[in-house]
Tab-separated table of C-alpha atoms and ligand atoms in Angstrom:
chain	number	residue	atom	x	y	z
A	1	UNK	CA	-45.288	-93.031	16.852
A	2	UNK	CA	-48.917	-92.316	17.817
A	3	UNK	CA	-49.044	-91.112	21.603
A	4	UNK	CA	-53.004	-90.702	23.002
A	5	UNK	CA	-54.276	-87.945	25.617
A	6	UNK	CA	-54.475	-89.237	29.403
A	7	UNK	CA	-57.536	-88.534	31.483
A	8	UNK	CA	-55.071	-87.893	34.914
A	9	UNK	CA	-51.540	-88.214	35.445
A	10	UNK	CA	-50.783	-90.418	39.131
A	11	UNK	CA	-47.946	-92.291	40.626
A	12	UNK	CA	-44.278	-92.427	41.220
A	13	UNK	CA	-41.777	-92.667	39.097
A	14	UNK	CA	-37.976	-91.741	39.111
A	15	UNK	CA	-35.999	-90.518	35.576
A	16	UNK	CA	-32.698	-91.696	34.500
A	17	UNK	CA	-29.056	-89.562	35.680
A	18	UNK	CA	-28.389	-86.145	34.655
A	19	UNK	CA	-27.114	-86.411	31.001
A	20	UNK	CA	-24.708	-82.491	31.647
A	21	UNK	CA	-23.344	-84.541	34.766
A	22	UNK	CA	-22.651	-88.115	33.163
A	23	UNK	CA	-21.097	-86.532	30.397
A	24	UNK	CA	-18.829	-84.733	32.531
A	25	UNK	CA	-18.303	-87.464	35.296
A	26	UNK	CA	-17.050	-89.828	32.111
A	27	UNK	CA	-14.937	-87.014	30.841
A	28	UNK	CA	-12.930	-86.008	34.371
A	29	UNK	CA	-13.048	-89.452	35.238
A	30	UNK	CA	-10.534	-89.718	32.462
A	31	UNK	CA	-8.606	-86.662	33.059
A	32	UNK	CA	-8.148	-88.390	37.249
A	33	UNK	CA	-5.831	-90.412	38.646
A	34	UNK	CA	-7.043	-93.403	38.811
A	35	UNK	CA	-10.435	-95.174	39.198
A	36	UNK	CA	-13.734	-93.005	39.197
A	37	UNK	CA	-16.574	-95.026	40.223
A	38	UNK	CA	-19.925	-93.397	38.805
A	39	UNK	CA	-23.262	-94.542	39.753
A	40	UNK	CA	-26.953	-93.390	38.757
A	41	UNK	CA	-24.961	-92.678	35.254
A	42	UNK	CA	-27.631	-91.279	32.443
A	43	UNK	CA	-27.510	-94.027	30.144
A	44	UNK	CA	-28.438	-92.178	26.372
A	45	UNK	CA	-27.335	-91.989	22.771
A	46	UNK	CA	-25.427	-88.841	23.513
A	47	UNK	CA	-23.349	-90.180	26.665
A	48	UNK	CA	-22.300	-93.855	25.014
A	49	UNK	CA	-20.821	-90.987	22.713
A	50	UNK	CA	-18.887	-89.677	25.319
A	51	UNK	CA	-17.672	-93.754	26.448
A	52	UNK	CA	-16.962	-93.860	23.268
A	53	UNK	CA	-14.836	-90.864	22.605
A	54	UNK	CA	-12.730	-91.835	26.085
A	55	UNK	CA	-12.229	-95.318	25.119
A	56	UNK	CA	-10.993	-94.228	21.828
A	57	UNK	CA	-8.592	-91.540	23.627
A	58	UNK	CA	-7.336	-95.023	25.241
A	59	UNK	CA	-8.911	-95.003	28.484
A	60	UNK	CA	-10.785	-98.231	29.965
A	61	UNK	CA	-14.414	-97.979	31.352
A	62	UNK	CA	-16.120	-100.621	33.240
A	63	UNK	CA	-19.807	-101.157	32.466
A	64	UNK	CA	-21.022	-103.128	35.125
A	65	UNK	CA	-24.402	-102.558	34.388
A	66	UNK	CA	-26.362	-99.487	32.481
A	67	UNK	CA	-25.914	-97.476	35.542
A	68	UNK	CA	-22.912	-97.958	37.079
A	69	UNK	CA	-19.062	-97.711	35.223
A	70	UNK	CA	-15.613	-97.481	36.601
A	71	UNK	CA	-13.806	-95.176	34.389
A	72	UNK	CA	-9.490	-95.572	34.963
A	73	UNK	CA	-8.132	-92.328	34.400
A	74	UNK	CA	-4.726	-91.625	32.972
A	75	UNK	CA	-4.226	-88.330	34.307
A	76	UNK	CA	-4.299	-84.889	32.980
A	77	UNK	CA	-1.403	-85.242	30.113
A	78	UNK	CA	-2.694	-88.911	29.751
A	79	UNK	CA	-4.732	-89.144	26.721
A	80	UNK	CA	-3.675	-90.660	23.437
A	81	UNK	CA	-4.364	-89.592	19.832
A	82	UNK	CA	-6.555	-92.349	18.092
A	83	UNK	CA	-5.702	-92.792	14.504
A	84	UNK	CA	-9.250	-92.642	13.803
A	85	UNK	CA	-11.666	-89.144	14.002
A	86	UNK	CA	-13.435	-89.069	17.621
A	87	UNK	CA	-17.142	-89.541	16.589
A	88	UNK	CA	-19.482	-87.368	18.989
A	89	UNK	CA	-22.662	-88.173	17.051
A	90	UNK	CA	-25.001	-85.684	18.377
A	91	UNK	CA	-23.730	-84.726	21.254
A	92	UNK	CA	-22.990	-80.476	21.618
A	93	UNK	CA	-21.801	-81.238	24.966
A	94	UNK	CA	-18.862	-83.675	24.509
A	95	UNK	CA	-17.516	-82.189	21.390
A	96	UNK	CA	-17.155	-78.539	23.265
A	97	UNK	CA	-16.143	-80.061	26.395
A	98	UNK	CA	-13.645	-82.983	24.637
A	99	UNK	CA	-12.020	-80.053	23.037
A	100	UNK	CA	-11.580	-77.708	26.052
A	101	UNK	CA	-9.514	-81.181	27.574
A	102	UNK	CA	-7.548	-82.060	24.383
A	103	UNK	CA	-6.028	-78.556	23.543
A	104	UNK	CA	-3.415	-79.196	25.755
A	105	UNK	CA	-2.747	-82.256	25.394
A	106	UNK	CA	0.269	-81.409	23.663
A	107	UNK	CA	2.486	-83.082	20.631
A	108	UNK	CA	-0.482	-85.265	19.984
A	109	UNK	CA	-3.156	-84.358	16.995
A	110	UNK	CA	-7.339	-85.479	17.497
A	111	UNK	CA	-10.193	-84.660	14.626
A	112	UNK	CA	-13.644	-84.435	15.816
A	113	UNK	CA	-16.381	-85.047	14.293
A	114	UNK	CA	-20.242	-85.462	14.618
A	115	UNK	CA	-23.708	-86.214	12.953
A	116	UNK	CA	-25.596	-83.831	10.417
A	117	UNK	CA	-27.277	-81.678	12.749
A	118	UNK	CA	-23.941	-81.672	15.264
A	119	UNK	CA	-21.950	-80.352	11.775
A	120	UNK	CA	-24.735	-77.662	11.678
A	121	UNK	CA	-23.968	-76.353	15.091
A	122	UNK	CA	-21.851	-73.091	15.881
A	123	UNK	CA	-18.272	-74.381	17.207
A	124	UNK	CA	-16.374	-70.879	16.198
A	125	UNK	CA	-17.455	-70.206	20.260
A	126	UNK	CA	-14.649	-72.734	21.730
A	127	UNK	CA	-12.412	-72.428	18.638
A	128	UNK	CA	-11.720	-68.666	19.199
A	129	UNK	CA	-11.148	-68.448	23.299
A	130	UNK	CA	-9.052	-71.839	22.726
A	131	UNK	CA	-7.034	-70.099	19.983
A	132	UNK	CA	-6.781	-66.949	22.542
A	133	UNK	CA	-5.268	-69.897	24.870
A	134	UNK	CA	-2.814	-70.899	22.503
A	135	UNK	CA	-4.247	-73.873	21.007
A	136	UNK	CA	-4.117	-74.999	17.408
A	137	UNK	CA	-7.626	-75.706	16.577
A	138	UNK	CA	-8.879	-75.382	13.075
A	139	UNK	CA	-12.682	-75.948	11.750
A	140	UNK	CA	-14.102	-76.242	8.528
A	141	UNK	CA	-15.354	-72.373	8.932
A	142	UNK	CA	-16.866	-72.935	12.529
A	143	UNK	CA	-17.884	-75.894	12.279
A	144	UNK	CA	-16.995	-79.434	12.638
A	145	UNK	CA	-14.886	-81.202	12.175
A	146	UNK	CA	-12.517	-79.709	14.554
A	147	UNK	CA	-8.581	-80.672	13.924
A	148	UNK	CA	-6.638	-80.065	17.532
A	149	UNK	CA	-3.167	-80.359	17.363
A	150	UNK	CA	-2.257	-80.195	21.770
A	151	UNK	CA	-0.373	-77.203	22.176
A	152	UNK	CA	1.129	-75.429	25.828
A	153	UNK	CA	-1.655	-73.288	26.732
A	154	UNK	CA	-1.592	-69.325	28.355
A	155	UNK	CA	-3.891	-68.115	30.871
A	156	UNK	CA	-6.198	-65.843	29.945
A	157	UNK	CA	-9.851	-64.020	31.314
A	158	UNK	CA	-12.471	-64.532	28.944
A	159	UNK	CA	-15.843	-62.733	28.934
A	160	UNK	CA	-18.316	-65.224	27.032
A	161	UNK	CA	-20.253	-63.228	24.213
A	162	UNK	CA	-23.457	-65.875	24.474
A	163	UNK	CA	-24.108	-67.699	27.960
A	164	UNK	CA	-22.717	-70.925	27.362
A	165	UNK	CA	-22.193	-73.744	29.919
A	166	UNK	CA	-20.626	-75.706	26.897
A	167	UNK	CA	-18.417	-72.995	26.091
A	168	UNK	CA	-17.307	-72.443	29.729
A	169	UNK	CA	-16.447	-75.406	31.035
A	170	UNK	CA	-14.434	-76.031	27.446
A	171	UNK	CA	-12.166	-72.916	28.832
A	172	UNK	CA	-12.011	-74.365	32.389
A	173	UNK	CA	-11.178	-77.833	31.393
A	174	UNK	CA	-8.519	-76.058	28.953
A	175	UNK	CA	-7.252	-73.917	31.955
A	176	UNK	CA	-5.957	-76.965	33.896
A	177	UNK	CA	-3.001	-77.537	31.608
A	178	UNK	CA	-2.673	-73.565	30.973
A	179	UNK	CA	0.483	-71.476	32.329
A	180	UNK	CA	-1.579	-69.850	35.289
A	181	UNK	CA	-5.578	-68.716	36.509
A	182	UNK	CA	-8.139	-69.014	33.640
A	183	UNK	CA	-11.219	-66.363	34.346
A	184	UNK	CA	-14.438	-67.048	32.320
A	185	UNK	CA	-16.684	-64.407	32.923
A	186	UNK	CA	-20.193	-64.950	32.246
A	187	UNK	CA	-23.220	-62.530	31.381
A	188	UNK	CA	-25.570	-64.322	32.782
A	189	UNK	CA	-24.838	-67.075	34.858
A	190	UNK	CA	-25.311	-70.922	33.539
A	191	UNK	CA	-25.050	-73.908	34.793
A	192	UNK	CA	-22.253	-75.024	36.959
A	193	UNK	CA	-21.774	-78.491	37.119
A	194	UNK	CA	-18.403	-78.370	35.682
A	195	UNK	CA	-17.030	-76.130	38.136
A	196	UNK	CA	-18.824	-78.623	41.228
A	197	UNK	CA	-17.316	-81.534	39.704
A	198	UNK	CA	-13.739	-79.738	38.815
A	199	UNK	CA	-13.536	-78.962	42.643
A	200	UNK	CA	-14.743	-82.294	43.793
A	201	UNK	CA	-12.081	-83.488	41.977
A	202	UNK	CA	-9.092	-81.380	43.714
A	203	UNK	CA	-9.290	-77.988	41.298
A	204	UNK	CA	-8.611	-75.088	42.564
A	205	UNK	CA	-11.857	-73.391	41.411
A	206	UNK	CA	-12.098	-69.399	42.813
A	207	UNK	CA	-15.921	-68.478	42.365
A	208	UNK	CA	-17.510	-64.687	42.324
A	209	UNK	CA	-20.594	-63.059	41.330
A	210	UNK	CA	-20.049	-63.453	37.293
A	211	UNK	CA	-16.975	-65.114	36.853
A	212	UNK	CA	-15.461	-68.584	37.914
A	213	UNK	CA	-11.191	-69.296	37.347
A	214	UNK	CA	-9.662	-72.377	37.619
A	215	UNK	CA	-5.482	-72.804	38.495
A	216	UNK	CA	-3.621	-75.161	36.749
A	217	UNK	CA	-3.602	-78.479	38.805
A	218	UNK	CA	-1.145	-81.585	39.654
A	219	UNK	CA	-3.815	-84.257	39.607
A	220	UNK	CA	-7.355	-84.861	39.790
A	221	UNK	CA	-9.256	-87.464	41.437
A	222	UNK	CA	-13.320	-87.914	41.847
A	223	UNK	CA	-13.278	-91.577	43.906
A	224	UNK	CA	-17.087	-92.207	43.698
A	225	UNK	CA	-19.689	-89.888	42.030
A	226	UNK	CA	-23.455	-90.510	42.014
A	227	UNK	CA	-25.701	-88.849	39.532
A	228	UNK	CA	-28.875	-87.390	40.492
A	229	UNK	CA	-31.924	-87.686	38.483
A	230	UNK	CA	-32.138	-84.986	35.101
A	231	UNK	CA	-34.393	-82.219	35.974
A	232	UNK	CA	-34.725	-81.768	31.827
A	233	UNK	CA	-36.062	-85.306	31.700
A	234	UNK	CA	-38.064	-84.262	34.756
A	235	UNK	CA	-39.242	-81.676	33.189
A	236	UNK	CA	-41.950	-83.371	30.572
A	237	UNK	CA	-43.484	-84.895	33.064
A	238	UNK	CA	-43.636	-81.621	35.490
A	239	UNK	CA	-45.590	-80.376	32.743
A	240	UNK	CA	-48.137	-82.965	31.965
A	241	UNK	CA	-48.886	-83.333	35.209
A	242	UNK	CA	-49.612	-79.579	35.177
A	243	UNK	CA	-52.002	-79.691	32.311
A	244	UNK	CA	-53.728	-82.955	32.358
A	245	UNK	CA	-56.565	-82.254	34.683
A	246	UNK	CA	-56.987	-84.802	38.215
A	247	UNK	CA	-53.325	-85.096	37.749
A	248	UNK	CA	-51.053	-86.140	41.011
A	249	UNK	CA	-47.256	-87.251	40.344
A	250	UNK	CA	-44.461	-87.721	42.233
A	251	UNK	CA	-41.113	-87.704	40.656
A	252	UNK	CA	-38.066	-89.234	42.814
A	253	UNK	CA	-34.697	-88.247	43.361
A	254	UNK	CA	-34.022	-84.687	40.884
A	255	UNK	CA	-31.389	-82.493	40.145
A	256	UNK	CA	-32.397	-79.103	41.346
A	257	UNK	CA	-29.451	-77.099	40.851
A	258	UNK	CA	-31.212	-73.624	40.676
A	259	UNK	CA	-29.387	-72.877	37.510
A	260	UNK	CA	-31.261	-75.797	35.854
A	261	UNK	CA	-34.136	-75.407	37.677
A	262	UNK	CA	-35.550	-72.077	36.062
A	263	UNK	CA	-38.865	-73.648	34.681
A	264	UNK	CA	-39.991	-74.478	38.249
A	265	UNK	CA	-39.731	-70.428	38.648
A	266	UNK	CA	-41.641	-69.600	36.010
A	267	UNK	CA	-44.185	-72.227	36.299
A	268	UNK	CA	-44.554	-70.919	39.656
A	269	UNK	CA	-45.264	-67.241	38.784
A	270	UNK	CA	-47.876	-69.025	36.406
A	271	UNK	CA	-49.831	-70.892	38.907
A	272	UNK	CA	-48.469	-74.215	39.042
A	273	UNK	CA	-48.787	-76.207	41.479
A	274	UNK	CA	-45.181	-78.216	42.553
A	275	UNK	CA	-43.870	-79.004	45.896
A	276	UNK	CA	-39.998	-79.957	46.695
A	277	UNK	CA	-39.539	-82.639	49.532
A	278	UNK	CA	-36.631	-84.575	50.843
A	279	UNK	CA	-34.417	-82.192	49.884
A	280	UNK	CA	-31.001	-83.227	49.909
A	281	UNK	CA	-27.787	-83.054	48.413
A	282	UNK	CA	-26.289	-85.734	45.443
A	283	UNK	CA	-22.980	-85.782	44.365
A	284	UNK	CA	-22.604	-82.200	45.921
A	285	UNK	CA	-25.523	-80.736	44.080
A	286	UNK	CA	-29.202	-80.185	45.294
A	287	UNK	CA	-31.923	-82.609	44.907
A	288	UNK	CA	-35.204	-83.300	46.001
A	289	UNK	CA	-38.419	-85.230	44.845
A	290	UNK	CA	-41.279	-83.440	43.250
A	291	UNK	CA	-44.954	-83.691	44.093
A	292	UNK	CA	-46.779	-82.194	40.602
A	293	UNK	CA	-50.551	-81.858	40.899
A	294	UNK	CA	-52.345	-80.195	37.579
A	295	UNK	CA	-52.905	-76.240	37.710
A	296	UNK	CA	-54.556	-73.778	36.270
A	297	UNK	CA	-51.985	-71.671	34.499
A	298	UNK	CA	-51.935	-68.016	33.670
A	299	UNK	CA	-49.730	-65.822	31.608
A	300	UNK	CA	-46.419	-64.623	32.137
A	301	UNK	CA	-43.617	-63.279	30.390
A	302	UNK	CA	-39.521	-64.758	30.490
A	303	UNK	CA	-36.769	-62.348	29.735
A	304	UNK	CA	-33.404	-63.482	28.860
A	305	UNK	CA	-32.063	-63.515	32.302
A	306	UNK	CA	-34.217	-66.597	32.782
A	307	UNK	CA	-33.129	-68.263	29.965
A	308	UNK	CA	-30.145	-70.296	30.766
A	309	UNK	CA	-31.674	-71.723	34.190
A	310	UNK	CA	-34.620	-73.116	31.301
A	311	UNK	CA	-32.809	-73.505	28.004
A	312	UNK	CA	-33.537	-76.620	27.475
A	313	UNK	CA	-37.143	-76.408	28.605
A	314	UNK	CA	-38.338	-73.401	27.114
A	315	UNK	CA	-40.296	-75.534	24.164
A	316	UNK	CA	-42.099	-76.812	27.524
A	317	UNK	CA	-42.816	-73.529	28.549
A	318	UNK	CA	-44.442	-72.463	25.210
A	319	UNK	CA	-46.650	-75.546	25.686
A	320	UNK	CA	-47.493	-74.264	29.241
A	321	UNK	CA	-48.241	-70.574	27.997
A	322	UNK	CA	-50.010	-72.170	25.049
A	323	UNK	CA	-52.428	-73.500	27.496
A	324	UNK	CA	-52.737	-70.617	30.000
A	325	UNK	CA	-55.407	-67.667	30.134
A	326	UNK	CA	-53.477	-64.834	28.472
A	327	UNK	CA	-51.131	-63.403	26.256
A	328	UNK	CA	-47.542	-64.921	27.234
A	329	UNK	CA	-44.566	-63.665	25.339
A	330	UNK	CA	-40.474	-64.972	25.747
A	331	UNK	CA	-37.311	-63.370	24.422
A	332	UNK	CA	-33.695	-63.240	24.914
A	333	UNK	CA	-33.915	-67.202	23.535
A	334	UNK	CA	-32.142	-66.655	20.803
A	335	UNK	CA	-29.691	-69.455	21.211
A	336	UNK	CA	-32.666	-71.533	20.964
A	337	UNK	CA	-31.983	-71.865	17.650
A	338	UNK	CA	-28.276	-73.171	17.580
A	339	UNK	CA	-29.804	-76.512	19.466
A	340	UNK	CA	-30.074	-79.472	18.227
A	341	UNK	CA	-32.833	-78.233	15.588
A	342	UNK	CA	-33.877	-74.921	15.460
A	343	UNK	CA	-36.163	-75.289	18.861
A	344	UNK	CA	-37.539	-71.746	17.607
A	345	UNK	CA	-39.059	-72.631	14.263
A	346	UNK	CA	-39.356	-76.132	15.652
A	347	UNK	CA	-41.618	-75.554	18.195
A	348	UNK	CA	-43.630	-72.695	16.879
A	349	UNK	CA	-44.652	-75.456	14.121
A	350	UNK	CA	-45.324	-78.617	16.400
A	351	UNK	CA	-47.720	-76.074	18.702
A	352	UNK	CA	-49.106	-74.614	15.466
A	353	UNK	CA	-49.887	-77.923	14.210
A	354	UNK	CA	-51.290	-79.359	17.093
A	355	UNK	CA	-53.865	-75.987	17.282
A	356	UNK	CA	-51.993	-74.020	19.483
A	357	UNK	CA	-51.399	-70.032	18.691
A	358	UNK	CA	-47.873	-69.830	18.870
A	359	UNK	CA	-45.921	-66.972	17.099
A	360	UNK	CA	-42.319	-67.485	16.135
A	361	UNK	CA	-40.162	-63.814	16.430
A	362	UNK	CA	-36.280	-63.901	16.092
A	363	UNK	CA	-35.491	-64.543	19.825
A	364	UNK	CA	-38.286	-66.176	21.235
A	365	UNK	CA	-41.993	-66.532	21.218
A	366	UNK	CA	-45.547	-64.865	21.051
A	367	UNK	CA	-48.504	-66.743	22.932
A	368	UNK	CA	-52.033	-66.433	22.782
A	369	UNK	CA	-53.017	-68.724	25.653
A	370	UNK	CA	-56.401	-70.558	25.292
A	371	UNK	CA	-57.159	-72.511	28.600
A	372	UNK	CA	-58.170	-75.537	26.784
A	373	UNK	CA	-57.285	-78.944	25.561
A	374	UNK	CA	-55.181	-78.618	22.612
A	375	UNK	CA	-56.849	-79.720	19.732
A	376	UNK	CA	-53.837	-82.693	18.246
A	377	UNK	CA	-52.646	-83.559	15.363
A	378	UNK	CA	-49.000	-84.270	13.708
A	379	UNK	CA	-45.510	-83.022	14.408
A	380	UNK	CA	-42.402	-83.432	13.154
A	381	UNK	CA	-39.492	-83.830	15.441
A	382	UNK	CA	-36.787	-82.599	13.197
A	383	UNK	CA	-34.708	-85.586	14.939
A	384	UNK	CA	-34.629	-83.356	17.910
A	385	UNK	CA	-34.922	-85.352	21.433
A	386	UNK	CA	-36.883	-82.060	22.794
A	387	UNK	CA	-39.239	-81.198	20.271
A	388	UNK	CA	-40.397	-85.297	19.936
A	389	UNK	CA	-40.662	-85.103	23.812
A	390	UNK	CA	-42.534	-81.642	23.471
A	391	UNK	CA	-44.583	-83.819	20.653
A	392	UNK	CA	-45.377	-86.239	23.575
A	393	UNK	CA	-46.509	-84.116	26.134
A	394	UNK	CA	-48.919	-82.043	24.049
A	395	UNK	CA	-50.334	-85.358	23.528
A	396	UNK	CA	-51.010	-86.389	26.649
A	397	UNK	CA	-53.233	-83.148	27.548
A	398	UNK	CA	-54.494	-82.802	23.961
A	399	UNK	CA	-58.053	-83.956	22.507
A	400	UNK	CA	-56.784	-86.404	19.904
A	401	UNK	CA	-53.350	-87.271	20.440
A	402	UNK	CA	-50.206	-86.512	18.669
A	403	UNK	CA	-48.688	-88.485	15.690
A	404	UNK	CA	-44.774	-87.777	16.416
A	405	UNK	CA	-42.534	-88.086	13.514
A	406	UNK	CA	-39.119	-90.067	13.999
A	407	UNK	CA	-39.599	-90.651	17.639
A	408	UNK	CA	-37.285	-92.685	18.160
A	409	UNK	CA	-34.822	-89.742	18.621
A	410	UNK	CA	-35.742	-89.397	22.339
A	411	UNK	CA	-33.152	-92.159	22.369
A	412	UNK	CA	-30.537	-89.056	22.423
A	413	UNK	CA	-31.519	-88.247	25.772
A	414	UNK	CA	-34.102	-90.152	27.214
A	415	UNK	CA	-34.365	-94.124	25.890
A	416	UNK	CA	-36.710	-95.512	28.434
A	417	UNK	CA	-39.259	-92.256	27.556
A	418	UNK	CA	-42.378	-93.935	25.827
A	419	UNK	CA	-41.613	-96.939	28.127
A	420	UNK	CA	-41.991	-94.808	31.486
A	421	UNK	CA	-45.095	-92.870	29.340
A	422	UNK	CA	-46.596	-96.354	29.098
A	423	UNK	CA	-46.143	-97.475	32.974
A	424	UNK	CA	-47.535	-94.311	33.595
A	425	UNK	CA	-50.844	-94.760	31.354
A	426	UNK	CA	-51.150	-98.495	33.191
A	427	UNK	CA	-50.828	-96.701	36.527
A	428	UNK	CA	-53.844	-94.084	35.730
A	429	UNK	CA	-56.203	-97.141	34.261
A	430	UNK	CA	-55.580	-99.359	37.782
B	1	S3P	C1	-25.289	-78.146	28.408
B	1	S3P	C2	-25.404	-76.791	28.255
B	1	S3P	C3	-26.472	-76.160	27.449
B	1	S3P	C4	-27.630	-77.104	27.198
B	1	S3P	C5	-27.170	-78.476	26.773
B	1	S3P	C6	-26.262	-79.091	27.834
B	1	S3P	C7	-24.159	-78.675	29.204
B	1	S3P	O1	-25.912	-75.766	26.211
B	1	S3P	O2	-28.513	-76.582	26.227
B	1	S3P	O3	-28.272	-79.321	26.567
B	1	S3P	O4	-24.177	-79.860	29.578
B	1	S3P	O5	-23.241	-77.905	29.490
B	1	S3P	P1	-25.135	-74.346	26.058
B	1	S3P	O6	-24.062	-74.347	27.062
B	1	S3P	O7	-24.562	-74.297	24.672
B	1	S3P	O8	-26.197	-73.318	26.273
C-alpha cells in the first residue's frame, strides 16, 4: 500500500469505539446477568475475536449492526467448555483477560490459543499470579497455548512486576469467583477501564493510590454501555495534524481517560498545539473532542512513569521527536517490545528507513530531531497494526510518501483506517 504526503490536514471526523473497552464490555457482558446492550462497539479483527471466543464459551450476541450487540450473559459460573481450542487470533487483550474469567470456572477445562505473533507473546505474567490463586493453568513454557482446567480460587495481594493493564484486570476478573478481597498492586498505575466497568457492573471495587481489590460478587449486570471513541486510533491523526503544516482537525467524541491519554502530555511539553472541548463523560469515563492544529515541536524526554498512559503510542511519539528541533531521548519502554512486534526494533527501522535518525537502545529510544519533512521511503509493518499506522502517518508529513508493507493489518485495530485517510485527503483538495 502506497500512502502520499498531504499539503494540510482539515475537517471533522470521528474514530471507531475504544478497542480495551469493547473487548471488555463483550467479556463482562458475558460474565452478567442477563442482557448487556453495547453501543459505539469498536468493530476490529481483534474484538470479533473476543465475539468469537464468548460465543464459543456458549453465550449468544446480537449483532444488530457493526456497532451495536446485545450480549446475554449467563452469569459468573455460567460459561461452558467448548470442545474446540478458543482461538484469540491476535488479540493480547482477550487471551489475558479470557483467562483471568475462566480460572474459576471450575470442573470445566478451556485451551487457548492464538496467531504466530500472539504464540510469541509473554503469558508466564497471568499464568504465575493465577497459579498463586489456585488455578490450574499450564503453558507451553509461557506461552500459548494456555490449558485452564476451572479450579476454586484463594484471595491473594499481588504486586505486578511489569505495569500491566492486561495482567491486572486478568487478577480482578479472577478475584470475583476467589474465596475473599483480591489486591493488585501496581508500580505505576495503568489503565483502568476494567476496574470502571467491574463497578458499573455491581463489583465491589476498593480503589487507593497504587492498588485496586475487588470482593467476590453475587451477580453482575452492565444494562446499557456506550463506547467512546479510541484515543489510540485518535492518536495517528493527533499527530499528523501536528506535523503536516496549515493543518486544522477536529476529532469527535474521544476517550480521554488520563491514563490513556499520556501522549497529549507529552505532546504538550513539546509544543503542540491541541485543545479539549465538550468535555463530557461516556460510559463513566472522560471524553471530549479534539481541535489539532499543526505545531512546531521541540525536544523532550519520557521516563518510564509516562509510559503506560502512552504505550501504545510511543512509536507516534518517536515520529513526533523525529521531527522536532533537538535531541529527544525515551526509556523505561521496555515492554515495548513484548507487543505485537517488537515496536522497539520495529520502529527504529520504519523511521530509519523513511530518513529519520532514530536510535534503538534496550528500553527505548535515541532522537536526533531534524525539523523537517521526512524524506520517505519503505517500511515494513511486521503485521503490526501500530507500526503500519506509524508507516501511514510518516507518510502523510513526509516528502515522497511511504510504501507500507502488509497494510492490511490495520484491520487488527482500525479497519476503516485508509478509508477515513482517504475522506480526509478529499476534504483537504475541496
Ligand atoms: C491493553 C493494555 C496494554 C495495551 C494493549 C491493550 C488493555 O497492554 O498495550 O494494547 O486493553 O488492557 P499491557 O497491559 O500488556 O501493557
Amino acid at each position: 500500500m502506497r500512502v502520499e504526503p498531504m499539503h494540510r490536514i482539515v475537517g471533522h471526523m470521528a474514530v471507531p469505539g475504544d478497542k480495551s473497552i469493547s473487548h471488555r464490555a463483550v467479556l463482562l457482558g458475558a460474565l452478567c446477568d442477563g442482557e448487556t446492550r453495547v453501543t459505539g462497539f469498536g468493530r476490529s479483527a481483534d474484538t470479533e475475536a473476543t465475539i468469537e471466543a464468548v460465543r464459543a464459551l456458549g453465550i449468544t450476541v446480537y449483532e444488530y449492526d457493526d456497532e451495536t450487540l446485545h450480549v446475554f450473559g449467563k452469569g459468573l459460573r455460567g460459561l461452558g467448555a467448548p470442545a474446540k481450542p478458543i482461538d484469540c487470533r491476535n488479540a493480547g487483550t482477550l487471551v489475558r483477560l479470557l483467562a483471568g474469567m475462566l480460572a474459576g470456572q471450575e470442573g470445566q477445562r478451556f485451551t487457548l490459543t492464538g496467531d504466530a505473533s500472539l504464540s510469541a507473546r509473554p503469558m508466564g505474567r497471568v499464568t504465575e499470579p493465577l497459579r498463586l490463586m489456585g488455578a490450574a493453568v499450564e503453558s507451553e513454557d509461557g506461552h500459548l497455548p494456555l490449558v485452564i482446567e476451572g479450579r476454586p480460587l484463594h484471595a491473594v495481594t499481588y504486586e505486578l512486576p511489569v505495569a500491566s493493564a492486561q495482567v491486572k484486570s486478568a487478577i480482578l476478573l479472577a478475584g470475583l469467583s476467589a474465596d475473599g478481597e483480591t489486591t493488585v498492586v501496581e508500580p505505576v498505575p495503568t489503565r483502568d477501564h476494567t476496574e470502571l466497568m467491574l463497578a458499573a457492573a455491581g463489583a465491589t471495587i476498593v480503589r487507593r493510590q497504587t492498588s485496586v481489590s475487588v470482593r467476590p460478587a453475587a451477580r453482575l449486570a452492565l444494562g446499557e454501555i456506550e463506547i467512546p471513541g479510541d484515543f489510540s486510533s485518535a492518536a495517528p491523526f493527533i499527530v499528523a495534524a501536528t506535523l503536516v503544516p496549515g493543518s486544522e482537525l477536529h476529532i469527535h467524541g474521544v476517550n480521554l481517560n488520563p491514563r490513556r491519554t499520556g501522549l497529549l502530555g507529552i505532546l504538550a511539553r513539546m509544543g503542540a498545539n491541541v485543545t479539549v472541548y465538550n468535555r463530557r463523560q461516556i460510559a463513566g469515563e472522560p471524553a471530549g473532542d479534539l481541535e489539532v492544529r499543526s505545531a512546531d515541536l521541540v525536544a523532550t524526554a519520557v521516563t518510564g512513569a509516562e509510559v503506560p498512559s502512552a504505550i501504545d503510542e510511543l512509536p507516534l511519539f518517536v515520529l513526533a521527536a523525529s521531527c522536532a528541533h533537538g535531541d529527544s531521548v525515551l526509556r523505561g519502554a521496555g515492554e515495548l517490545r513484548a507487543k505485537e512486534s517488537d515496536r522497539i526494533e520495529a520502529t527504529a527501522d520504519a523511521l530509519r528507513a523513511l530518513g529519520q535518525h532514530v536510535r534503538a537502545v534496550d528500553d527505548g529510544f535515541r532522537i536526533r530531531g531534524v525539523p523537517a519533512r521526512p524524506h520517505g521511503g519503505r517500511i515494513a509493518s511486521r503485521g503490526d497494526h501500530r507500526i503500519a499506522m506509524l508507516g501511514a502517518i510518516a507518510a502523510l508529513a513526509s516528502r515522497r510518501g511511504v510504501e507500507i508493507e502488509d497494510a492490511e493489518c490495520v484491520a487488527v485495530s482500525f479497519p476503516g483506517f485508509f478509508e477515513l485517510l482517504d475522506s480526509l485527503r478529499r476534504e483537504a483538495a475541496e
